[in-house]
Amino acid sequence: MISVRNLCKDFGAHKVLRGINYEIGQGEKIVIIGPSGSGKSTFLRCLNLLETPTSGQIFFEGTEITGKGVDINKIRQQMGMVFQHFNLFPHLSIMDNLILAPVELKLMTKEEAKEEALRLLDIVGLREKADSYPGQLSGGQKQRIAIVRSLALKPKMMLFDEPTSALDPEMVGEVLEVMKNLAEDGMTMAVVTHEMGFAKEVGTKVLFMDEGIILEEGTPEEIFGNPKQDRTKEFLSKVLI
C-alpha cells in the first residue's frame, strides 16, 4: 500500500530522517516506537506529506505522491490521520465536526453523512454526544470522536500520531480499545505510540527508530522478546517496567 524509498527530512542543518526505506502492505498494523526526537512523528507525517520530504520518494498504491502534479488532498482522503491533540473544531457540534469533510468534499449528501456519523458514533459508544460540543467532552471522548471523523471519509489506511499521549491515564484504554477494534476489522494502520502493551498486542510489525533511521524491525515477539540491537535493548529496558 505504501512504499518509502530513501526518505530524508532535514530541518535546517538538523537531519531528522536519514534515508528510510520501508513498505507497508494492506492490512498490516505497523507500530513505530523509539525515544523522543528519533524521527517517529516526522516519518509518519511524511507519509501523507504533512511534512514535505527533503528527498526520497513515497508511493501510495503505486502512485508517487512525492511526484509533481499529484492531488495530495485526494490521497489524504484515503489516509485518515489522528493527532495527539484531537484537532476538533471547538465551535462546531460533534455531528457538524463529523459531517463537514464528507459534505464539503461532495462524497455524501448531508443526510447520508449524518446517517454515517451516527453509525460511527455507535461504534465508539458516543451517539448521545452528537449534539454536544468538544469543550463538553473528556479527552478520551474527544480522541474517539477524532478517530470517527477520520473514518467518516472511508479511508483505506489510518495514521495515528501518539493518539494517547495527551490523555489522562484512565482515558487511554478507551481510545486504545477503539484502535484495537479497527485493527481487528482489517484496517491498515501506522501508529506512533509509547503504549508498549498496544504494540505487543496489535502490531503485526514493530519498528524501532533512533536518530532518524529504522534501527530494527520485526514482529512484536522478536522486538520485545529478543531484540538484536543494543540500543533497542537499552530503550526497552527503560520503558518495559
PDB file of N, CA and C in Angstrom, residues 4 6 25 30 36 63 74 77 96 98 100 105 111 113 118 129 161 164 175 200 212-213 215 222 226 238:
ATOM      1  N   VAL A   4       8.186   3.433   0.711  1.00  0.00           N
ATOM      2  CA  VAL A   4       9.036   4.587   1.046  1.00  0.00           C
ATOM      3  C   VAL A   4      10.454   4.260   0.587  1.00  0.00           C
ATOM      4  N   ASN A   6      14.325   5.751   0.345  1.00  0.00           N
ATOM      5  CA  ASN A   6      15.410   6.690   0.665  1.00  0.00           C
ATOM      6  C   ASN A   6      14.883   8.043   1.159  1.00  0.00           C
ATOM      7  N   GLY A  25       2.221  -3.143   3.789  1.00  0.00           N
ATOM      8  CA  GLY A  25       1.264  -3.899   2.992  1.00  0.00           C
ATOM      9  C   GLY A  25      -0.161  -3.718   3.501  1.00  0.00           C
ATOM     10  N   ILE A  30       1.426  -1.404  11.602  1.00  0.00           N
ATOM     11  CA  ILE A  30       2.816  -1.042  11.860  1.00  0.00           C
ATOM     12  C   ILE A  30       2.863  -0.133  13.077  1.00  0.00           C
ATOM     13  N   SER A  36      12.105   9.951  22.236  1.00  0.00           N
ATOM     14  CA  SER A  36      11.709  11.266  21.723  1.00  0.00           C
ATOM     15  C   SER A  36      12.827  11.816  20.850  1.00  0.00           C
ATOM     16  N   THR A  63       1.080   5.047  -6.829  1.00  0.00           N
ATOM     17  CA  THR A  63       1.201   6.436  -7.284  1.00  0.00           C
ATOM     18  C   THR A  63       2.276   7.150  -6.468  1.00  0.00           C
ATOM     19  N   LYS A  74      -6.578  14.494  -2.498  1.00  0.00           N
ATOM     20  CA  LYS A  74      -7.287  13.254  -2.883  1.00  0.00           C
ATOM     21  C   LYS A  74      -6.662  12.051  -2.167  1.00  0.00           C
ATOM     22  N   GLN A  77      -7.553  11.887   1.559  1.00  0.00           N
ATOM     23  CA  GLN A  77      -8.888  11.347   1.863  1.00  0.00           C
ATOM     24  C   GLN A  77      -8.816   9.846   2.141  1.00  0.00           C
ATOM     25  N   ASP A  96     -21.577  18.164  13.540  1.00  0.00           N
ATOM     26  CA  ASP A  96     -21.073  19.034  12.467  1.00  0.00           C
ATOM     27  C   ASP A  96     -19.587  18.808  12.200  1.00  0.00           C
ATOM     28  N   LEU A  98     -18.216  15.929  12.332  1.00  0.00           N
ATOM     29  CA  LEU A  98     -18.133  14.662  11.603  1.00  0.00           C
ATOM     30  C   LEU A  98     -18.608  14.766  10.154  1.00  0.00           C
ATOM     31  N   LEU A 100     -18.672  17.574   8.253  1.00  0.00           N
ATOM     32  CA  LEU A 100     -18.090  18.680   7.494  1.00  0.00           C
ATOM     33  C   LEU A 100     -17.330  18.210   6.252  1.00  0.00           C
ATOM     34  N   LEU A 105     -16.556  17.826   0.601  1.00  0.00           N
ATOM     35  CA  LEU A 105     -15.854  17.144  -0.496  1.00  0.00           C
ATOM     36  C   LEU A 105     -16.828  16.464  -1.465  1.00  0.00           C
ATOM     37  N   GLU A 111     -27.632  14.336   4.523  1.00  0.00           N
ATOM     38  CA  GLU A 111     -28.392  13.267   5.191  1.00  0.00           C
ATOM     39  C   GLU A 111     -27.574  11.983   5.268  1.00  0.00           C
ATOM     40  N   ALA A 113     -24.343  11.743   5.231  1.00  0.00           N
ATOM     41  CA  ALA A 113     -23.221  11.968   6.158  1.00  0.00           C
ATOM     42  C   ALA A 113     -23.686  11.849   7.610  1.00  0.00           C
ATOM     43  N   LEU A 118     -23.779   8.847  12.693  1.00  0.00           N
ATOM     44  CA  LEU A 118     -24.457   8.163  13.810  1.00  0.00           C
ATOM     45  C   LEU A 118     -24.010   6.708  13.900  1.00  0.00           C
ATOM     46  N   LYS A 129     -23.618  11.910  22.286  1.00  0.00           N
ATOM     47  CA  LYS A 129     -22.851  13.161  22.282  1.00  0.00           C
ATOM     48  C   LYS A 129     -22.951  13.904  20.948  1.00  0.00           C
ATOM     49  N   ASP A 161      -0.728   9.508  15.281  1.00  0.00           N
ATOM     50  CA  ASP A 161       0.487  10.141  15.796  1.00  0.00           C
ATOM     51  C   ASP A 161       0.354  10.344  17.304  1.00  0.00           C
ATOM     52  N   THR A 164      -2.600   8.798  22.245  1.00  0.00           N
ATOM     53  CA  THR A 164      -2.981   8.751  23.671  1.00  0.00           C
ATOM     54  C   THR A 164      -2.068   9.576  24.573  1.00  0.00           C
ATOM     55  N   VAL A 175      -9.517   4.745  24.231  1.00  0.00           N
ATOM     56  CA  VAL A 175      -9.056   5.077  22.879  1.00  0.00           C
ATOM     57  C   VAL A 175      -8.358   3.868  22.253  1.00  0.00           C
ATOM     58  N   LYS A 200       2.566  -4.637  21.473  1.00  0.00           N
ATOM     59  CA  LYS A 200       2.679  -6.102  21.581  1.00  0.00           C
ATOM     60  C   LYS A 200       1.424  -6.809  21.097  1.00  0.00           C
ATOM     61  N   GLY A 212      16.791   9.019  13.467  1.00  0.00           N
ATOM     62  CA  GLY A 212      16.380   9.202  12.076  1.00  0.00           C
ATOM     63  C   GLY A 212      16.452   7.997  11.172  1.00  0.00           C
ATOM     64  N   ILE A 213      16.705   6.830  11.748  1.00  0.00           N
ATOM     65  CA  ILE A 213      16.695   5.602  10.931  1.00  0.00           C
ATOM     66  C   ILE A 213      15.850   4.536  11.635  1.00  0.00           C
ATOM     67  N   LEU A 215      16.188   1.413  13.118  1.00  0.00           N
ATOM     68  CA  LEU A 215      17.344   0.647  13.595  1.00  0.00           C
ATOM     69  C   LEU A 215      17.044  -0.845  13.622  1.00  0.00           C
ATOM     70  N   GLU A 222       9.596 -10.729  18.259  1.00  0.00           N
ATOM     71  CA  GLU A 222      11.033 -10.552  18.010  1.00  0.00           C
ATOM     72  C   GLU A 222      11.575  -9.300  18.705  1.00  0.00           C
ATOM     73  N   ASN A 226      13.231 -10.679  21.853  1.00  0.00           N
ATOM     74  CA  ASN A 226      14.625 -10.972  21.519  1.00  0.00           C
ATOM     75  C   ASN A 226      15.221  -9.873  20.635  1.00  0.00           C
ATOM     76  N   LYS A 238      14.167   0.489  29.669  1.00  0.00           N
ATOM     77  CA  LYS A 238      13.701   1.685  30.386  1.00  0.00           C
ATOM     78  C   LYS A 238      12.189   1.838  30.321  1.00  0.00           C
TER      79      LYS A 238
END
